[in-house]
mmCIF file of C-alpha atoms and ligand atoms in Angstrom:
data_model
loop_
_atom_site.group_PDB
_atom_site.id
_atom_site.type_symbol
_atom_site.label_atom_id
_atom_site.label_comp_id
_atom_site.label_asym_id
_atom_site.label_seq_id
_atom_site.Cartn_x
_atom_site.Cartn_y
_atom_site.Cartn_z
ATOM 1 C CA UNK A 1013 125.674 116.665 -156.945
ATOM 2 C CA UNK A 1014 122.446 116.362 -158.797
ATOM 3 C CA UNK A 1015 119.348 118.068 -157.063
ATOM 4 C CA UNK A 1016 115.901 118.163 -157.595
ATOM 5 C CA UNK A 1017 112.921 120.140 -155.945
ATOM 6 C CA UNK A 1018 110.186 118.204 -154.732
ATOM 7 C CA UNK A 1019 107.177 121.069 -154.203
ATOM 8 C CA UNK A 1020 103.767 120.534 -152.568
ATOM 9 C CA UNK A 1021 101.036 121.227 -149.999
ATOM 10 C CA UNK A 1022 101.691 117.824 -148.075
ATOM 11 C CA UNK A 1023 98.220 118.284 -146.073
ATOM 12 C CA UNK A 1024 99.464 115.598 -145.135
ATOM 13 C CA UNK A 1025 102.187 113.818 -146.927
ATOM 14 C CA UNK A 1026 100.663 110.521 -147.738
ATOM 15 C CA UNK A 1027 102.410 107.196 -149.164
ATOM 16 C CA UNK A 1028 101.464 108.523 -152.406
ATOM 17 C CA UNK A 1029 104.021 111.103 -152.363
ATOM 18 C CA UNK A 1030 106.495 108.732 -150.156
ATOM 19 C CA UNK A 1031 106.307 106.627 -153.359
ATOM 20 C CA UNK A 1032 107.298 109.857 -155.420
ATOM 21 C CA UNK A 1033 110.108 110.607 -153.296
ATOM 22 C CA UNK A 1034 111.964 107.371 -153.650
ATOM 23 C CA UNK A 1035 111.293 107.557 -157.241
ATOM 24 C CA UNK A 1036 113.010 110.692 -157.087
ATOM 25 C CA UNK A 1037 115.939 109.663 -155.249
ATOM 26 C CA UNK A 1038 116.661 106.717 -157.668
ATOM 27 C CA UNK A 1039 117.185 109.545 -160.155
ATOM 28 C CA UNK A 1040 118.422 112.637 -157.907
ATOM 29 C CA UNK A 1041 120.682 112.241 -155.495
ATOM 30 C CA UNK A 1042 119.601 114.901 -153.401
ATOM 31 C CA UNK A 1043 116.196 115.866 -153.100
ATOM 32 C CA UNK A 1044 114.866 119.399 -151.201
ATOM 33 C CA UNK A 1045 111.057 118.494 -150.443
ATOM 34 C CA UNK A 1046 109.421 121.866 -150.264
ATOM 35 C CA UNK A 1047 106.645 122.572 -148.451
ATOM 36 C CA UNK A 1048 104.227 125.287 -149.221
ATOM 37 C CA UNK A 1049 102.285 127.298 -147.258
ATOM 38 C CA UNK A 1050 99.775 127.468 -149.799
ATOM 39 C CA UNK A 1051 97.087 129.552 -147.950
ATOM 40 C CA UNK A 1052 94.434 129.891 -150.102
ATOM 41 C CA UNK A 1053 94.076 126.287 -150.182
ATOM 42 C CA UNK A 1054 93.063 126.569 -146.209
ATOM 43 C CA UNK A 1055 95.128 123.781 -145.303
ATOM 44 C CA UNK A 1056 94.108 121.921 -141.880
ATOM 45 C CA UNK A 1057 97.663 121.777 -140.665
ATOM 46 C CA UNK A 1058 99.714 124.191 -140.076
ATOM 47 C CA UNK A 1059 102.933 125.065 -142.118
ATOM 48 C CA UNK A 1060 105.458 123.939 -139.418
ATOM 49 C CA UNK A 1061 103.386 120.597 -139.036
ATOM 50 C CA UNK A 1062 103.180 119.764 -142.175
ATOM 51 C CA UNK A 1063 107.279 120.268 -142.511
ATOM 52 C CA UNK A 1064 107.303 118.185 -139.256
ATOM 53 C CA UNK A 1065 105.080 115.644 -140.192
ATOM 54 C CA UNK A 1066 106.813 115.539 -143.692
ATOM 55 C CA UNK A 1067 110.516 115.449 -141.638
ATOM 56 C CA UNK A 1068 109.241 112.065 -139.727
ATOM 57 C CA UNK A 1069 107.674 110.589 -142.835
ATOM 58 C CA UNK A 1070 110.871 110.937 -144.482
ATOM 59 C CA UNK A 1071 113.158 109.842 -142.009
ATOM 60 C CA UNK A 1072 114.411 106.294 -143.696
ATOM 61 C CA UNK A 1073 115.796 108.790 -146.272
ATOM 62 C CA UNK A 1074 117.539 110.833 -144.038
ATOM 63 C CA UNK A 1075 120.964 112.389 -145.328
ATOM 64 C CA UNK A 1076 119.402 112.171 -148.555
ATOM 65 C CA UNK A 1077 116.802 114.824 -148.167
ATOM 66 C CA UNK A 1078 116.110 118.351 -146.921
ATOM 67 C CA UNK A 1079 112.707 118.893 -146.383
ATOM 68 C CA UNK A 1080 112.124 123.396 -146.463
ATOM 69 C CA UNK A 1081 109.101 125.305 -145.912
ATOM 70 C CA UNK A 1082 108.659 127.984 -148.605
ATOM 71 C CA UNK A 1083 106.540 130.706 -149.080
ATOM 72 C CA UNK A 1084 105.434 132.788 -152.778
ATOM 73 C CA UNK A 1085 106.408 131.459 -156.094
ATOM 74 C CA UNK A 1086 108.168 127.990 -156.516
ATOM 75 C CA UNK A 1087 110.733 129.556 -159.059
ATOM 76 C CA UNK A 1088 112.057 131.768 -156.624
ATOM 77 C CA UNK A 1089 112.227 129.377 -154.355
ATOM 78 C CA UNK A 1090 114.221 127.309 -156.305
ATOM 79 C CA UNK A 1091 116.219 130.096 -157.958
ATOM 80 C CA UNK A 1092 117.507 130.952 -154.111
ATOM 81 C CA UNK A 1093 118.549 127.073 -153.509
ATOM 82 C CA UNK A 1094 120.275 127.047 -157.229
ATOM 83 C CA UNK A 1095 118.218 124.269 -157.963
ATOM 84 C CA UNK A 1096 116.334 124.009 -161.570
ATOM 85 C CA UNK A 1097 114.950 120.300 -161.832
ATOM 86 C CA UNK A 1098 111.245 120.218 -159.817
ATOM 87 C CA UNK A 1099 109.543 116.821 -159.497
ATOM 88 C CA UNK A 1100 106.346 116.383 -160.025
ATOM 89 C CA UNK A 1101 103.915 113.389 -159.421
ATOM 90 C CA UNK A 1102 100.654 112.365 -161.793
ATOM 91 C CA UNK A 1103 98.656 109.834 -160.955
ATOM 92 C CA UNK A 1104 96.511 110.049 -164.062
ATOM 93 C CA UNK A 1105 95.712 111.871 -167.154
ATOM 94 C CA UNK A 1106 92.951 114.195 -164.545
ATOM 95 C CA UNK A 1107 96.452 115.385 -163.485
ATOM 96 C CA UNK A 1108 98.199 116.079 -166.472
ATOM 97 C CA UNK A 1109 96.399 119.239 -167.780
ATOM 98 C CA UNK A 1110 96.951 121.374 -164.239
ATOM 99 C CA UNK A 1111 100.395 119.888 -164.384
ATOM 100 C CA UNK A 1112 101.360 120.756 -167.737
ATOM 101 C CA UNK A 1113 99.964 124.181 -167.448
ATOM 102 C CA UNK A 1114 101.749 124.766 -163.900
ATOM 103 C CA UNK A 1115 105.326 123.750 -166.184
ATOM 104 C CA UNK A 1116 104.795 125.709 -169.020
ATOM 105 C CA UNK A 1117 103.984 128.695 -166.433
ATOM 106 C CA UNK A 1118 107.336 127.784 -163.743
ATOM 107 C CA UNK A 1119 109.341 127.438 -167.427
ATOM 108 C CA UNK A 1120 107.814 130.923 -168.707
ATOM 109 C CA UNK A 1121 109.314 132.759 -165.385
ATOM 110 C CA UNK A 1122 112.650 130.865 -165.463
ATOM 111 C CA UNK A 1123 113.363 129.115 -168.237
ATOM 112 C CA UNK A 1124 116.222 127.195 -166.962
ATOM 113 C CA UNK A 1125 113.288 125.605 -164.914
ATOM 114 C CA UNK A 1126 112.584 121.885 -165.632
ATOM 115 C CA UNK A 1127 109.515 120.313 -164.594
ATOM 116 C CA UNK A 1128 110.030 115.854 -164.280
ATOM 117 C CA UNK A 1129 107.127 113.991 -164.020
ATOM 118 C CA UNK A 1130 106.859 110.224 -162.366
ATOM 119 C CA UNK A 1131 103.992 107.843 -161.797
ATOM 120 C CA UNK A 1132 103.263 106.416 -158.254
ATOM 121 C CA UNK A 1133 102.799 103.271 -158.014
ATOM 122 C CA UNK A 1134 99.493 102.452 -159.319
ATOM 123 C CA UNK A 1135 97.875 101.420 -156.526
ATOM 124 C CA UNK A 1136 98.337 104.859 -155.436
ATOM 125 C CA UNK A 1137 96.394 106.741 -158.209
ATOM 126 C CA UNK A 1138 93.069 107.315 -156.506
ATOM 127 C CA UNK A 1139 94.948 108.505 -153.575
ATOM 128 C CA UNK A 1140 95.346 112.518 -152.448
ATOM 129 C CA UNK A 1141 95.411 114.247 -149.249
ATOM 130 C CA UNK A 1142 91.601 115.520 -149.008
ATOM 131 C CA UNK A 1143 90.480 111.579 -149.467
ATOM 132 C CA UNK A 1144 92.835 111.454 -146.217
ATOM 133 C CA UNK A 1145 91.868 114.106 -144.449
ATOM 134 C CA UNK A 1146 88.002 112.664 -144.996
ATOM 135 C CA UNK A 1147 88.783 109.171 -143.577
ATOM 136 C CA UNK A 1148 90.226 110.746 -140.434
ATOM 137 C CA UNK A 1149 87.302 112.858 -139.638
ATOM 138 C CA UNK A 1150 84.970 109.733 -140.270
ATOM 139 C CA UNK A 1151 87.106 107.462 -137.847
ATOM 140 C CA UNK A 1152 88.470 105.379 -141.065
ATOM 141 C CA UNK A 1153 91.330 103.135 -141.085
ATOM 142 C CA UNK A 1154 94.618 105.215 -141.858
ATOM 143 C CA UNK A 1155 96.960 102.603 -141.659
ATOM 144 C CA UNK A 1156 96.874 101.815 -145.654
ATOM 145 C CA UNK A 1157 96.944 105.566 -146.574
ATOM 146 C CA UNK A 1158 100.049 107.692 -144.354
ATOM 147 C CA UNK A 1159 102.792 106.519 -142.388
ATOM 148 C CA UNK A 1160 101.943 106.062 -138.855
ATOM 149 C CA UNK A 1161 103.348 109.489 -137.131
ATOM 150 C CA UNK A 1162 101.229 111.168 -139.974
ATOM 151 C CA UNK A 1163 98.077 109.103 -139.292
ATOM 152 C CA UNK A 1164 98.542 109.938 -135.075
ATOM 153 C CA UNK A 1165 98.890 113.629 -136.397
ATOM 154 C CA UNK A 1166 95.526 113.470 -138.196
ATOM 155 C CA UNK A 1167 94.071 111.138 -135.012
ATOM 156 C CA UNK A 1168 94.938 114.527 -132.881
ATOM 157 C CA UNK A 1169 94.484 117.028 -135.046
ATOM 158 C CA UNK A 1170 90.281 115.434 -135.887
ATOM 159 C CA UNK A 1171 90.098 115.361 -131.973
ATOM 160 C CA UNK A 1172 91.407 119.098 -131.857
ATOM 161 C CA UNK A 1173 88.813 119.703 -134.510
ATOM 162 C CA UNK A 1174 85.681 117.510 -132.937
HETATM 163 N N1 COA B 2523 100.181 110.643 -153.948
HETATM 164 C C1 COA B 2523 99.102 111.030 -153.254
HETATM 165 N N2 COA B 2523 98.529 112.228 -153.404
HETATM 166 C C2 COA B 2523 99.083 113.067 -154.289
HETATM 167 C C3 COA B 2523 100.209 112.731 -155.052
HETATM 168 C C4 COA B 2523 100.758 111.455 -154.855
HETATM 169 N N3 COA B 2523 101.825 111.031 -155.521
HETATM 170 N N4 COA B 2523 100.513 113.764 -155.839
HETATM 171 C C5 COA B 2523 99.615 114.727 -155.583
HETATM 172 N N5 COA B 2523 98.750 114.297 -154.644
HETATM 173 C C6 COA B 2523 97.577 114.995 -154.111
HETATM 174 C C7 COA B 2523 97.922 116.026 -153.090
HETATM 175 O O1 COA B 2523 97.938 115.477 -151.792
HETATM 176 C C8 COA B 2523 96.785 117.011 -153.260
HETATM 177 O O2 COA B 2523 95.635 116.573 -152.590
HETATM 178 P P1 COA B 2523 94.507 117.619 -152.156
HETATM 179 O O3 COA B 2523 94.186 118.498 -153.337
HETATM 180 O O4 COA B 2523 93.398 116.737 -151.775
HETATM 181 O O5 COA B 2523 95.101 118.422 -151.035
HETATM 182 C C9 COA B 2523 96.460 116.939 -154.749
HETATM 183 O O6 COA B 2523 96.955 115.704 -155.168
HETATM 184 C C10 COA B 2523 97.073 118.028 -155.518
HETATM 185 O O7 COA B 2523 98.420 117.998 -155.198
HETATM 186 P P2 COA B 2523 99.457 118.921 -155.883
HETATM 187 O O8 COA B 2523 99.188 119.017 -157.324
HETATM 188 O O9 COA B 2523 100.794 118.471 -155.435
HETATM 189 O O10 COA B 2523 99.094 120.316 -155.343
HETATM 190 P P3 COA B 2523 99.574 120.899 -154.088
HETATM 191 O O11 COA B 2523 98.518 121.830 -153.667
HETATM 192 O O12 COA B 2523 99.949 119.881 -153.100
HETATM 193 O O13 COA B 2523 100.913 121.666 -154.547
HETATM 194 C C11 COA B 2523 102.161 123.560 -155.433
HETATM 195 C C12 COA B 2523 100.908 122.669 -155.540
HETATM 196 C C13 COA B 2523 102.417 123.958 -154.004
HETATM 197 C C14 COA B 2523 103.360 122.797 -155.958
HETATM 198 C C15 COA B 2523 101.914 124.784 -156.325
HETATM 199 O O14 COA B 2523 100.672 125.358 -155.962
HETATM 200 C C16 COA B 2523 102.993 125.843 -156.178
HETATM 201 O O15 COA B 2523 104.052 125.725 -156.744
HETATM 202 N N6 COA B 2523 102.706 126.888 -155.395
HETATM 203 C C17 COA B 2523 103.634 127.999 -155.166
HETATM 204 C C18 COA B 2523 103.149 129.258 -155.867
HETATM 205 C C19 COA B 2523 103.516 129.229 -157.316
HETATM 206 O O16 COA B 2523 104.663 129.205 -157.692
HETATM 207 N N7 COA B 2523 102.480 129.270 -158.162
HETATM 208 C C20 COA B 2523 102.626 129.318 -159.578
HETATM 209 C C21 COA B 2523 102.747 127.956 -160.138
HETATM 210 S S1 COA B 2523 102.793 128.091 -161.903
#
């Protein structure tokens, strides 16, 4: 069974990457999303509620996906699952450079290590989590941006935070 390895922060998972994970699953038939703790990027959620809220957002694809929290270096990560395809979205050439340079470095400690890129839908481009997380704290509409268990986790977590 073909898997891939779909890596990110997810603070929070928006439709964005929803849109990159049924990509994914046109392609893959399995697809582990893995969720990094990513500390130094001082994520407002929580690791375990950003797997939850990812779990929830997910759901319709349930039996299809695994969604893992993982800690240190993505290779390793993968190397332990036995998985060496990792998905990765770009919404623009502003991504490609980052993304190209975080292959070539994932390739250079495993080189079995495969890095697939797919384009979101376009209307999704302009999209990422901190314009989310922005909107929430001004009292925006979130309905357009996250599913709705994500965009009651960021109604909370702004009230937590107020
Ligand atoms: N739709 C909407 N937003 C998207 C998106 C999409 N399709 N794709 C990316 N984004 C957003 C993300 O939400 C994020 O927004 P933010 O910066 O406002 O929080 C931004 O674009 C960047 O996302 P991404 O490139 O996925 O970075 P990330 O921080 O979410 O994930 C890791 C990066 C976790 C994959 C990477 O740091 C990693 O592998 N870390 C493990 C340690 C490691 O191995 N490091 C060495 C790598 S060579």
């Amino acid at each position: 069974m073909r898997t891939a390895l779909f890596p990110g922060t997810f603070d929070p998972v928006t439709n964005g990457h929803l849109d990159i994970i049924g990509r994914a699953l046109a392609i893959f038939e399995r697809l582990v999303i893995a969720v990094a703790a990513n500390p130094a990027k001082g994520p407002l959620f929580r690791l375990e509620e950003r797997v939850s809220m990812m779990k929830a957002a997910a759901a319709p694809h349930d039996g299809s996906i695994e969604v893992r929290p993982f800690k240190g270096l993505l290779v390793d990560f993968a190397r332990e699952l036995d998985i060496n395809v990792v998905i990765r979205g770009v919404r623009g050439v502003g991504d490609f450079e980052d993304e190209f340079r975080m292959a070539l470095a994932n390739r250079k400690l495993n080189p079995e290590m495969e890095t697939i890129f797919l384009m979101p839908s376009e209307i999704y481009t302009y999209l990422n989590s901190s314009l989310v997380k922005e909107i929430a704290r001004l009292g925006g509409e979130l309905a357009p941006f996250v599913p709705a268990p994500v965009a009651a986790a960021l109604r909370a977590k702004m009230g937590d935070v107020k």
